[in-house]
PDB file of C-alpha atoms and ligand atoms in Angstrom:
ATOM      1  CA  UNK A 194       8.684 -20.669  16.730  1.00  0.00           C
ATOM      2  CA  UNK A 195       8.165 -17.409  15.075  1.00  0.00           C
ATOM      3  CA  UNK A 196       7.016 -14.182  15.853  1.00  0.00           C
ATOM      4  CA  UNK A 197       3.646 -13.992  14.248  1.00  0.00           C
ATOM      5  CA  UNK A 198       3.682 -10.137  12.678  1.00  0.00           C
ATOM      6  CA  UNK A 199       0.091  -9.415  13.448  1.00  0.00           C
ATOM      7  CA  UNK A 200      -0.823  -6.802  10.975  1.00  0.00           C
ATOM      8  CA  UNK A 201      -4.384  -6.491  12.607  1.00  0.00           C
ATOM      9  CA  UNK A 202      -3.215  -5.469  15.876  1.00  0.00           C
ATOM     10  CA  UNK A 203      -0.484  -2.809  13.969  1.00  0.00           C
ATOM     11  CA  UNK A 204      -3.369  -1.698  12.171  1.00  0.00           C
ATOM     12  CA  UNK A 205      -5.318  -0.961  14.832  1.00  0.00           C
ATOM     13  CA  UNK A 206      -2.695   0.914  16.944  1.00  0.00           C
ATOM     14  CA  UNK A 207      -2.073   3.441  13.767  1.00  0.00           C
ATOM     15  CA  UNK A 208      -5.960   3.926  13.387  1.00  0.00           C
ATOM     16  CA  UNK A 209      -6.825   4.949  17.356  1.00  0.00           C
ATOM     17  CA  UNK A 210      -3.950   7.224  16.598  1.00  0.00           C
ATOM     18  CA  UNK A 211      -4.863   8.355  13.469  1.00  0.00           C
ATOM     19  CA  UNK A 212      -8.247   9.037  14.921  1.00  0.00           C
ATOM     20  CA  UNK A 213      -7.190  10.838  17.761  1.00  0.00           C
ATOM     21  CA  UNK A 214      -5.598  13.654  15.234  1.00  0.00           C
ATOM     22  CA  UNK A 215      -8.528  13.667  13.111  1.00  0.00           C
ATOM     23  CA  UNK A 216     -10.640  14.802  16.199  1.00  0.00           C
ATOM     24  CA  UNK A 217      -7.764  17.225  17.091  1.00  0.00           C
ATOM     25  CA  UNK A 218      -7.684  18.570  12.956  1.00  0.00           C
ATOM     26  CA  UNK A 219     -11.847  19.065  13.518  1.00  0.00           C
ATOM     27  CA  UNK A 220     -11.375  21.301  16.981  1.00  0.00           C
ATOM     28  CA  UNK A 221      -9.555  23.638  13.978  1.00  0.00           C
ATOM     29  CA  UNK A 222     -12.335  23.207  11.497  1.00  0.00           C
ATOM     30  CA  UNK A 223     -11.051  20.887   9.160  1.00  0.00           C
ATOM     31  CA  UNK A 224     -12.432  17.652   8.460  1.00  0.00           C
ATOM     32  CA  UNK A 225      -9.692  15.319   5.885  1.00  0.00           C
ATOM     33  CA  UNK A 226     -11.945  14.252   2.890  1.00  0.00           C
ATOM     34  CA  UNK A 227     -10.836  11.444   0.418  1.00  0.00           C
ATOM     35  CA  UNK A 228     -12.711  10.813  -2.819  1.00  0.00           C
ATOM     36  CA  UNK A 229     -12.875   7.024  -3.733  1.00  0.00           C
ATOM     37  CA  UNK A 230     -13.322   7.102  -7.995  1.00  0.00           C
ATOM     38  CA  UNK A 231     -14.417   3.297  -9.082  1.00  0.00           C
ATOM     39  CA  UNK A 232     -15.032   2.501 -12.838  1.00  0.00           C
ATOM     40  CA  UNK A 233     -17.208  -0.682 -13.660  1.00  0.00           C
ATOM     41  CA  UNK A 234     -17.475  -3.123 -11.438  1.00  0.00           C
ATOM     42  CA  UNK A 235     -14.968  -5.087 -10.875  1.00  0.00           C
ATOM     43  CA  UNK A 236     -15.676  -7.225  -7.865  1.00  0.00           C
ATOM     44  CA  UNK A 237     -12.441  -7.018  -5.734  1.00  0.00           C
ATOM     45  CA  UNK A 238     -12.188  -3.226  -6.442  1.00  0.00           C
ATOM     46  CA  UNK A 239     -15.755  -3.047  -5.167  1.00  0.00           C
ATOM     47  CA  UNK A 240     -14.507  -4.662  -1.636  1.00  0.00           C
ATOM     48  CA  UNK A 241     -11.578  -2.379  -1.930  1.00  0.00           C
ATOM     49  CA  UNK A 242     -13.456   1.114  -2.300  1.00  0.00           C
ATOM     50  CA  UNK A 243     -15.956   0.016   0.051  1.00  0.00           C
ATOM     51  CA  UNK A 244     -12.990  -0.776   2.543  1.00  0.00           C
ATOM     52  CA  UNK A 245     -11.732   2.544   2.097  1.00  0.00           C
ATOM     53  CA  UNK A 246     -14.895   4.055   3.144  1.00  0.00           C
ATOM     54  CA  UNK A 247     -15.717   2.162   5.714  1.00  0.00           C
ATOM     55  CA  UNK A 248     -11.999   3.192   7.521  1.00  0.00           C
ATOM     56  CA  UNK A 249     -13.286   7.005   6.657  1.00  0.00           C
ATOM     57  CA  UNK A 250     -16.051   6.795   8.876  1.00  0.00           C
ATOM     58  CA  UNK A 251     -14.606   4.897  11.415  1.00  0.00           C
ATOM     59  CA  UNK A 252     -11.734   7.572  11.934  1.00  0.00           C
ATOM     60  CA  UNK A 253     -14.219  10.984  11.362  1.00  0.00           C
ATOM     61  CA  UNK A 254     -12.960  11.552   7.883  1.00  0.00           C
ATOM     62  CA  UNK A 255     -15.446  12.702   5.112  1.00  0.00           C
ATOM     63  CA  UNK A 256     -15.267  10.288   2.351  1.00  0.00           C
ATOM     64  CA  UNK A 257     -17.025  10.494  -1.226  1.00  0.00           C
ATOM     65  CA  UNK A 258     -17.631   7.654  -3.728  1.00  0.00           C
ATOM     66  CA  UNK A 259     -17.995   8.820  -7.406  1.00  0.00           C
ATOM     67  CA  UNK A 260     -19.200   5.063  -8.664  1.00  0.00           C
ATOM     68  CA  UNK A 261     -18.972   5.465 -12.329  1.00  0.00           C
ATOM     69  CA  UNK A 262     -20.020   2.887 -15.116  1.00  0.00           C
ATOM     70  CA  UNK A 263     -17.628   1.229 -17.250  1.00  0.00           C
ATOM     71  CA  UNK A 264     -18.054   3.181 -20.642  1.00  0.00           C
ATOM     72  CA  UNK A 265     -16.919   6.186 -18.792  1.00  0.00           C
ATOM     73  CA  UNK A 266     -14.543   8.386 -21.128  1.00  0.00           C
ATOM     74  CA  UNK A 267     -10.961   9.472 -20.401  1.00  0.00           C
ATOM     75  CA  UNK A 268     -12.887  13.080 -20.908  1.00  0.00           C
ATOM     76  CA  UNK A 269     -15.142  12.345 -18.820  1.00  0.00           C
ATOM     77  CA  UNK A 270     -12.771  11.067 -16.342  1.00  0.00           C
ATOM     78  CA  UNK A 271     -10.473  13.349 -16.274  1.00  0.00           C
ATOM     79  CA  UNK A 272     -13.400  16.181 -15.702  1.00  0.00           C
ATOM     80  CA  UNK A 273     -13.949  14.898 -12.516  1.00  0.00           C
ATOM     81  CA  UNK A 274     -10.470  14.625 -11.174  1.00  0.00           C
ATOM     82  CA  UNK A 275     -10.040  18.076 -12.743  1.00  0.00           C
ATOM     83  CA  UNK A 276     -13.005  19.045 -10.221  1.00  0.00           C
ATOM     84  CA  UNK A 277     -12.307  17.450  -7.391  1.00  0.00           C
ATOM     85  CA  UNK A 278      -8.555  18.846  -7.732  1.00  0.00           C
ATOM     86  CA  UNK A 279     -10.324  22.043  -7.272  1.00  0.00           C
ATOM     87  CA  UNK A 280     -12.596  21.555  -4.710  1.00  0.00           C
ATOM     88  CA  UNK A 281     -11.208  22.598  -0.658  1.00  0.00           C
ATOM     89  CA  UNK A 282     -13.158  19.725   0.975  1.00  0.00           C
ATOM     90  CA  UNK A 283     -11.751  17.088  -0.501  1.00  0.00           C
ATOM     91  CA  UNK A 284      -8.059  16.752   0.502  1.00  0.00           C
ATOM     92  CA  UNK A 285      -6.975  13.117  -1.139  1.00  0.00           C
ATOM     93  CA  UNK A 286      -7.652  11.920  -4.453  1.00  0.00           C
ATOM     94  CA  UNK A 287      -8.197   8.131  -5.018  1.00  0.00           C
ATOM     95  CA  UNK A 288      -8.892   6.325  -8.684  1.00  0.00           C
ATOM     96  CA  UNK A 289      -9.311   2.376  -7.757  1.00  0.00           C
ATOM     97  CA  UNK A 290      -7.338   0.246 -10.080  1.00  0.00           C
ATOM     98  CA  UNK A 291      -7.242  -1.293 -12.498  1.00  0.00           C
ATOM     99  CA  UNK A 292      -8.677   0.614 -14.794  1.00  0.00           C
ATOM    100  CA  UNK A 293     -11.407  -0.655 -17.843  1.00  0.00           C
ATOM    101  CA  UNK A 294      -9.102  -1.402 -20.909  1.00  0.00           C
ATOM    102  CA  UNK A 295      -9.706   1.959 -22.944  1.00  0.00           C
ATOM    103  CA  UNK A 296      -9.211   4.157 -20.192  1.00  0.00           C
ATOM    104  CA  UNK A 297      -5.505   5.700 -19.859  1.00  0.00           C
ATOM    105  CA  UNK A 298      -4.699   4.762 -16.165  1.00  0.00           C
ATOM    106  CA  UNK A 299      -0.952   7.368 -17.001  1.00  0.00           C
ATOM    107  CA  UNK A 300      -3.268  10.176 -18.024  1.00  0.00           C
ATOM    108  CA  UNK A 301      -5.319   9.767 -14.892  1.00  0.00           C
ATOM    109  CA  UNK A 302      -2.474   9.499 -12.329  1.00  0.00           C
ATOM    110  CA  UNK A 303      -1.097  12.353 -14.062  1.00  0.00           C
ATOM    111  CA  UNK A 304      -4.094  14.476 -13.511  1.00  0.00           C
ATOM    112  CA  UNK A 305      -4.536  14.010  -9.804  1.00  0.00           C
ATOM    113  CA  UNK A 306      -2.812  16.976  -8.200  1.00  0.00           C
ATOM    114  CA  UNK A 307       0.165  15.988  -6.973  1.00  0.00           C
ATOM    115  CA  UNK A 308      -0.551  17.520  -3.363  1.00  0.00           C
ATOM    116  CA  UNK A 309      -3.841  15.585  -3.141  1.00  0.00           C
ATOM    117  CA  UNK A 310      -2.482  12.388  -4.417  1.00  0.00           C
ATOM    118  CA  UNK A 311      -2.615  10.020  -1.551  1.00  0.00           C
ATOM    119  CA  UNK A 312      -1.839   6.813  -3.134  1.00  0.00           C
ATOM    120  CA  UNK A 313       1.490   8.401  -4.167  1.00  0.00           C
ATOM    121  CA  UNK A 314       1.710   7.358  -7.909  1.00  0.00           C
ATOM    122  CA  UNK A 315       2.228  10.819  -9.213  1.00  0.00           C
ATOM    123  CA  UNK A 316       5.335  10.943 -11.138  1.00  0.00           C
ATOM    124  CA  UNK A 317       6.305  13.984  -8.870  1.00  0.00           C
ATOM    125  CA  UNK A 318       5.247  11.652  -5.676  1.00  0.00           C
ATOM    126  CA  UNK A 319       7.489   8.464  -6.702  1.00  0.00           C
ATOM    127  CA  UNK A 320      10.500  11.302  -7.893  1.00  0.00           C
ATOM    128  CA  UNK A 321      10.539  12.105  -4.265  1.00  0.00           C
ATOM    129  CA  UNK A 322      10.114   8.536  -2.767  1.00  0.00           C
ATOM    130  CA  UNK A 323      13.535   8.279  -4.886  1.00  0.00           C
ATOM    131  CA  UNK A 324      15.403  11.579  -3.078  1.00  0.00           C
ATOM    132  CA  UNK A 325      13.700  10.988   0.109  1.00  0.00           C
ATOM    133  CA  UNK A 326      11.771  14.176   0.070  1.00  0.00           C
ATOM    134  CA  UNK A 327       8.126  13.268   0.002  1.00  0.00           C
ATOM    135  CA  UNK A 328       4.635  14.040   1.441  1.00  0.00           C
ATOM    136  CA  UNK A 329       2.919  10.836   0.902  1.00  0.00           C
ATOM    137  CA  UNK A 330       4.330   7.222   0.708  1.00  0.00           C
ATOM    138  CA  UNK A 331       2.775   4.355  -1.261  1.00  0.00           C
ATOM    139  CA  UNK A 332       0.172   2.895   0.887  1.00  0.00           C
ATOM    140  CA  UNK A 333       1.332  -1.055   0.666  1.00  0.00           C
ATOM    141  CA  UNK A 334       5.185  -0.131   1.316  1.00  0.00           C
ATOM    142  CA  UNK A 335       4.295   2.408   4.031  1.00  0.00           C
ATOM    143  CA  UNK A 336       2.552  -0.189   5.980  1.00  0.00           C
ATOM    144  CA  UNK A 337       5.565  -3.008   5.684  1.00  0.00           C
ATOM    145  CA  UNK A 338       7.467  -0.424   7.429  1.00  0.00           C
ATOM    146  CA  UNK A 339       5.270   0.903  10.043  1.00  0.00           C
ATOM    147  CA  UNK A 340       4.785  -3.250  11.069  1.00  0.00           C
ATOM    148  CA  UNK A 341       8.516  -3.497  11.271  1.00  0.00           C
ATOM    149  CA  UNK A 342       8.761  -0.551  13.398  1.00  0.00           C
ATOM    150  CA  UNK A 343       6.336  -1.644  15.442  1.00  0.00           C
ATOM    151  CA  UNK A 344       7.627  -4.506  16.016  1.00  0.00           C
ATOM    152  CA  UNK A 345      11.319  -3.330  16.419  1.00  0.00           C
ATOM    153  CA  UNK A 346      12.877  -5.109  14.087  1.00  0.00           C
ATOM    154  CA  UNK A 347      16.194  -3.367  12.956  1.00  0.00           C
ATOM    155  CA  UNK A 348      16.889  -2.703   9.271  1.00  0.00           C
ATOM    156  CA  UNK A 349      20.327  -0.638   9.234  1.00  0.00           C
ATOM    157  CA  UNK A 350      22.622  -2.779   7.958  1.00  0.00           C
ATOM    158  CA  UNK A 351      20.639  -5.803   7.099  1.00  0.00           C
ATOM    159  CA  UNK A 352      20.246  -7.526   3.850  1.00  0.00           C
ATOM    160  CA  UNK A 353      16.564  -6.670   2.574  1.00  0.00           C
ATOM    161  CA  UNK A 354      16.028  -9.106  -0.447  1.00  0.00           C
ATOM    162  CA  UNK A 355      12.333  -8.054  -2.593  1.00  0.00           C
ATOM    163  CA  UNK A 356      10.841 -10.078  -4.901  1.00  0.00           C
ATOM    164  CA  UNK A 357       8.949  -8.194  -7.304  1.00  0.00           C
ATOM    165  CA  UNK A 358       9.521  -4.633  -9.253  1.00  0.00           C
ATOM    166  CA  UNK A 359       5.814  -3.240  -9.390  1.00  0.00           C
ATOM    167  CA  UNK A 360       5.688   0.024  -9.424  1.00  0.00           C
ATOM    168  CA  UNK A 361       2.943  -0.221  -6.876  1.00  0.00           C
ATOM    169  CA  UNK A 362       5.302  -2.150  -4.648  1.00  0.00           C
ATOM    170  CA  UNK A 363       8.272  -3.352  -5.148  1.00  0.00           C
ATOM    171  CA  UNK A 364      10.142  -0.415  -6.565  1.00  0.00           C
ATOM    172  CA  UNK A 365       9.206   1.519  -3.836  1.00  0.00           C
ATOM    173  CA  UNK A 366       9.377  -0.890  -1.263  1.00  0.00           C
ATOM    174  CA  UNK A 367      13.168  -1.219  -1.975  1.00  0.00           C
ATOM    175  CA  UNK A 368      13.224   2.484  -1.931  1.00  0.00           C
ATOM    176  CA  UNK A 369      12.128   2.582   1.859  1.00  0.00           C
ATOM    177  CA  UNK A 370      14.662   0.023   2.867  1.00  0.00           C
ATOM    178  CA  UNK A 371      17.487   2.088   1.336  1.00  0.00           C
ATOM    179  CA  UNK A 372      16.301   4.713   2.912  1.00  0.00           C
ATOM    180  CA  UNK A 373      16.136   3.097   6.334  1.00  0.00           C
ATOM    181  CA  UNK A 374      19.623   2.190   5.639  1.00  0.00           C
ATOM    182  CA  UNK A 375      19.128  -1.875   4.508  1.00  0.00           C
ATOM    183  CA  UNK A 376      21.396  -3.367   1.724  1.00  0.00           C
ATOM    184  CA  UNK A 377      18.641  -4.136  -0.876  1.00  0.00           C
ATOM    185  CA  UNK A 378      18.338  -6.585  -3.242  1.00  0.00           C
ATOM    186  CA  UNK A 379      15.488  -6.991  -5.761  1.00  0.00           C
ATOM    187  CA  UNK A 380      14.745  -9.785  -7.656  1.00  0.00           C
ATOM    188  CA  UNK A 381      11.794 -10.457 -10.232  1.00  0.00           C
ATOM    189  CA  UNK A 382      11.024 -12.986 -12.951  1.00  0.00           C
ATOM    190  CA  UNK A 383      14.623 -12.951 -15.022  1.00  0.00           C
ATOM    191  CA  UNK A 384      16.621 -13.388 -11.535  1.00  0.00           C
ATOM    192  CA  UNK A 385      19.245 -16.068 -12.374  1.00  0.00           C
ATOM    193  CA  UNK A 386      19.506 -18.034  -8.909  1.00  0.00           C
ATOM    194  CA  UNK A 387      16.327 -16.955  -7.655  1.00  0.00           C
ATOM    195  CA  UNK A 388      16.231 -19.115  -4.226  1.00  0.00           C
ATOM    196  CA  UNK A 389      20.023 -18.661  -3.599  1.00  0.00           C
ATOM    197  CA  UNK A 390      19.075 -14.520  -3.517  1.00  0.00           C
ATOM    198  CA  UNK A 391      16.264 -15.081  -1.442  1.00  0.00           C
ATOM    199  CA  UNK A 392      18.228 -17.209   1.067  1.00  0.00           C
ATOM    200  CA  UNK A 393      20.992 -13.945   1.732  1.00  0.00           C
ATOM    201  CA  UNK A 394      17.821 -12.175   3.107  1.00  0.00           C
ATOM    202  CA  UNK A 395      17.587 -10.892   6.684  1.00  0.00           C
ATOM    203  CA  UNK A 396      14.496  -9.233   5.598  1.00  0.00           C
ATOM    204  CA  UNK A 397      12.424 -11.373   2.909  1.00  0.00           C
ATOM    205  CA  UNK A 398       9.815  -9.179   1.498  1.00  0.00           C
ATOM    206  CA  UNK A 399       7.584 -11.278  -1.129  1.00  0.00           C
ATOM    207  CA  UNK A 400       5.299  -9.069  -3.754  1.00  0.00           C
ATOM    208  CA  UNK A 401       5.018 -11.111  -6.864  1.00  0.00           C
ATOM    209  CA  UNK A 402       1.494 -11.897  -6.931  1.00  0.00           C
ATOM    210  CA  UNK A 403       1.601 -16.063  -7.331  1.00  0.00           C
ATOM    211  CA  UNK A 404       0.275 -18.277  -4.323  1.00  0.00           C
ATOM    212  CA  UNK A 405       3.054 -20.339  -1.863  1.00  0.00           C
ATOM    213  CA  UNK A 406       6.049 -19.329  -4.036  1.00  0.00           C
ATOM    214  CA  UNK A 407       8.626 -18.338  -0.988  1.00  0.00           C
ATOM    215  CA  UNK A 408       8.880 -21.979  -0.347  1.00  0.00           C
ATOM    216  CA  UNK A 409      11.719 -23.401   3.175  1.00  0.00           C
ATOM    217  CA  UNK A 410      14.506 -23.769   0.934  1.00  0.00           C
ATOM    218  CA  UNK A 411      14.554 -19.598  -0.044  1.00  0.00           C
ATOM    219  CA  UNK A 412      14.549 -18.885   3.692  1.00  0.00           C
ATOM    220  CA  UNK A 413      17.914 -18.047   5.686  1.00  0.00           C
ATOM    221  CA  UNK A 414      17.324 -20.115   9.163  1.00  0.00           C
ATOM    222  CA  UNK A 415      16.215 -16.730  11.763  1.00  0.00           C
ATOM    223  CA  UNK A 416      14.789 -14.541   8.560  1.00  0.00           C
ATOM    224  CA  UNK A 417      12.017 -12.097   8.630  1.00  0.00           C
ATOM    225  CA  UNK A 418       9.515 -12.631   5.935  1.00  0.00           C
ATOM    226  CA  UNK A 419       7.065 -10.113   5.251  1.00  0.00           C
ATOM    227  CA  UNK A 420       3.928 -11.558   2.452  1.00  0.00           C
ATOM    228  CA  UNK A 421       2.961  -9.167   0.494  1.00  0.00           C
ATOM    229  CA  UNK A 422       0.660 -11.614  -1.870  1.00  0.00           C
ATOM    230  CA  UNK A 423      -2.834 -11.434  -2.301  1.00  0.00           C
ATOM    231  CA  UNK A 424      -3.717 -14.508  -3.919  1.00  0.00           C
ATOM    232  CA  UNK A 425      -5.686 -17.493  -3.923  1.00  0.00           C
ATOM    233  CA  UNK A 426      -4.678 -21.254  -3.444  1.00  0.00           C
ATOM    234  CA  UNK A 427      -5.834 -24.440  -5.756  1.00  0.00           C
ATOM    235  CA  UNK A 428      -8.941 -24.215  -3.522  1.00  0.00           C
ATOM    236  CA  UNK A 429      -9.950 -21.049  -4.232  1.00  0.00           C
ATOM    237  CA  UNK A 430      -8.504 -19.998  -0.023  1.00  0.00           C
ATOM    238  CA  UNK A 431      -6.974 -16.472   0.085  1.00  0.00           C
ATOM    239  CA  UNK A 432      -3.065 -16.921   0.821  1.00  0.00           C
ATOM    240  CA  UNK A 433      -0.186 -15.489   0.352  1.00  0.00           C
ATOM    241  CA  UNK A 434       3.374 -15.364  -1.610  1.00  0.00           C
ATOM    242  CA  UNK A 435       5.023 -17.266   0.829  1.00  0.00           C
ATOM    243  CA  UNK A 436       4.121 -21.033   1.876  1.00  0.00           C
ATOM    244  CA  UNK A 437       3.468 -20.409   5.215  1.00  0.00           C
ATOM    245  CA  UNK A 438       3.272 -23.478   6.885  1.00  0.00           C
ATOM    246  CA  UNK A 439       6.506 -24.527   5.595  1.00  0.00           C
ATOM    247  CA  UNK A 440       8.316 -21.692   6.309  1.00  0.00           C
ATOM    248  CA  UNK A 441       7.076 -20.548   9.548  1.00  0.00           C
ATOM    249  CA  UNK A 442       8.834 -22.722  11.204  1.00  0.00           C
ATOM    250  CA  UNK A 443      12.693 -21.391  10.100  1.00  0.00           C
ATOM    251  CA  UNK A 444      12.333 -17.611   9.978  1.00  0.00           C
ATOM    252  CA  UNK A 445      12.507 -15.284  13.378  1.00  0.00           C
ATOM    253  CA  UNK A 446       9.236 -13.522  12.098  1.00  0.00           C
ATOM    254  CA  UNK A 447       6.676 -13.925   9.737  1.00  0.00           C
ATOM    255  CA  UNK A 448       3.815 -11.804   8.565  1.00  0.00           C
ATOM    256  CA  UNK A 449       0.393 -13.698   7.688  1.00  0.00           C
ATOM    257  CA  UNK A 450      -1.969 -13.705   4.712  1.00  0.00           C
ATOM    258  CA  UNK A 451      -4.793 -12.716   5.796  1.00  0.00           C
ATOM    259  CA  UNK A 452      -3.676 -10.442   9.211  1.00  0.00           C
ATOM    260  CA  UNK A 453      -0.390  -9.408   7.984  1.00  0.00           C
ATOM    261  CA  UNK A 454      -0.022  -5.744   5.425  1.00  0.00           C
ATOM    262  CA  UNK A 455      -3.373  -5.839   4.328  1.00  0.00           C
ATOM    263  CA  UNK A 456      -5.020  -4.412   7.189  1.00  0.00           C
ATOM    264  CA  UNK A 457      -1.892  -1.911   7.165  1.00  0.00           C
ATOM    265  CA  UNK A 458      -2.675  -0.713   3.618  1.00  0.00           C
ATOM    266  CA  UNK A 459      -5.561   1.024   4.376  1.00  0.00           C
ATOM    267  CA  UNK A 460      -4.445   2.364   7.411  1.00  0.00           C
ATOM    268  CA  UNK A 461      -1.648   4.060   5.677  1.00  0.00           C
ATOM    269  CA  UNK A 462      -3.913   5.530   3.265  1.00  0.00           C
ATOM    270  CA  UNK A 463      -5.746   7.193   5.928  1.00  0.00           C
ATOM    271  CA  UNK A 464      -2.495   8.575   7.661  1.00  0.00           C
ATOM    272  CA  UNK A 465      -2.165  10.076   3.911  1.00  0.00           C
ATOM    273  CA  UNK A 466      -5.252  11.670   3.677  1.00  0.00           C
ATOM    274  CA  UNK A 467      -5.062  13.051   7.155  1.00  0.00           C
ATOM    275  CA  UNK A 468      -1.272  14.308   6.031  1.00  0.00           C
ATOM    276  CA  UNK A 469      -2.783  15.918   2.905  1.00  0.00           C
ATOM    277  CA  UNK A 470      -5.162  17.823   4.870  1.00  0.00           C
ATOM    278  CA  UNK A 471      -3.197  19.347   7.354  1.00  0.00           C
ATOM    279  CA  UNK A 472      -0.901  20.483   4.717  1.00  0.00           C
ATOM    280  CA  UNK A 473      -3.745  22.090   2.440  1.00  0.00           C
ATOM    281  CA  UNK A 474      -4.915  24.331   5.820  1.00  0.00           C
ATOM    282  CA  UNK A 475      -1.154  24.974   6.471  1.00  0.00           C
ATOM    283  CA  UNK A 476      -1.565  22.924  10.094  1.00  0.00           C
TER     284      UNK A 476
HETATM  285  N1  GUN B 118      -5.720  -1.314  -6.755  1.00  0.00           N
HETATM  286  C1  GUN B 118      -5.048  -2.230  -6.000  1.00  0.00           C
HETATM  287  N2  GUN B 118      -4.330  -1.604  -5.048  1.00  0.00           N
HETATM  288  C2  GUN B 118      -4.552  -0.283  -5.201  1.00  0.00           C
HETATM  289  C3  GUN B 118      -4.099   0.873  -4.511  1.00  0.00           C
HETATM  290  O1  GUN B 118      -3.318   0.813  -3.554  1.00  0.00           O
HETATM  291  N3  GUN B 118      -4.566   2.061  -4.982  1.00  0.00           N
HETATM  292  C4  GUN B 118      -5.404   2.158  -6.044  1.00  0.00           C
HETATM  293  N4  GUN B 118      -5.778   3.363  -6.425  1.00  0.00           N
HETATM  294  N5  GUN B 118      -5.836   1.108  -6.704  1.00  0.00           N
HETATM  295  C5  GUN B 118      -5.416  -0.099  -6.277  1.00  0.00           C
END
């Protein structure tokens, strides 16, 4: 049987501690603020700003939503970053993606100041996930690593196979298991020999977006498998990259979809904005 990676319970361990240094940050007169930009209205964006806010007030953090409509213009866009960039309230920056068609989703992660970019997309962000100098990690990959630390599972030395080269996870994701001293592999759509990769793993991390597709046979017998995947089966049920009830049963650990990073994601977006503002005040 395998160690269920509960992702809930992780989650909730970083937020009571997250909290706690919010209240300590206050005592000193700061409170972390995080603006939440959403253009149009794109339904699963909607649940994810309204997430985001949600894990604001729970943890004392000021959060504003700027809710614009979907003929926005990249002028008018990029006004409002330019302001809040400006403003001393509002520590972390957020623009929900994706973006409508016509707007330039480069220009805007471009214009977010770097030091108040807390989903770490900022060209001068991801140069220093690369050296291993850096503020702010990517939300998604932060939280894979926090749940393995949490849960004590050892990385030096280990074969870390990813499956997907997003820059929203998978590049970095392999960037945080080189850095924690993992032998990293990543694969993606052209991989010649896709399962016999997969099946070298110690650490199997699936982000490629397309439901059940880590099926038994690209599992080493004793693997950790962390799902990634947000995606929906042939009934319409949210699941994950991995086939989970097939593979469950060989790996030492497995992370769930829903329970497993998602719940982490947020979290680590929170430790970011709190990071953000107690580097803005200098604390
Ligand atoms: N859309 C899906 N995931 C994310 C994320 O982590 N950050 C932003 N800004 N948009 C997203």
């Amino acid at each position: 049987m395998a160690i269920i990676i509960d992702g809930k319970a992780v989650s909730a361990a970083t937020r009571e501690a997250i909290k706690n240094e919010v209240a300590e940050l206050k005592e000193k007169g700061v409170t972390p603020g995080l603006a939440v930009i959403i253009v149009g209205d794109d339904p699963a964006s909607r649940v994810y700003v309204n997430n985001k806010k949600k894990a604001c007030a729970e943890l004392g953090m000021l959060s504003e939503e700027y809710a614009l409509p979907a003929e926005t213009t990249n002028e008018e866009l990029l006004g409002l970053i330019n302001e809040l960039n400006g403003r001393k309230d509002i520590n972390g920056i957020l623009c929900q993606l994706p973006l409508p068609r016509h707007l330039d989703e480069k220009a805007v992660i471009n214009a977010i100041a770097p030091e108040k970019d807390v989903d770490a997309f900022h060209p001068v962000n991801v140069g220093g996930i690369m050296t291993g100098d850096y503020s702010f990690l990517p939300c998604t990959p932060a939280g894979v690593m926090q749940m393995l630390k949490h849960y004590d599972i050892q990385t030096a030395g280990k074969h870390c196979v990813v499956i997907g080269r997003s820059n929203i996870v998978g590049k970095p994701m392999a960037m945080l298991m080189l850095h924690a001293n993992a032998t990293v592999t990543i694969c993606h759509s052209r991989t010649v020999n896709l399962a016999e990769e997969c099946k070298r793993a110690d650490i199997l991390i699936a982000a490629v977006g397309k439901p059940k597709f880590v099926t038994p046979d690209m599992v080493k017998e004793g693997a950790v498998v962390i799902d990634v995947g947000m995606d929906r089966d042939e009934n319409g049920k949210l699941c994950g990259d991995v086939d989970f009830d097939a593979v469950e049963p060989i790996c030492g650990a497995i992370s769930p979809v829903p329970g497993g990073v998602g719940p982490m994601t947020i979290s680590m977006l929170m430790r970011n904005t709190l990071t953000a503002a107690k580097l803005q005040n200098n604390l």
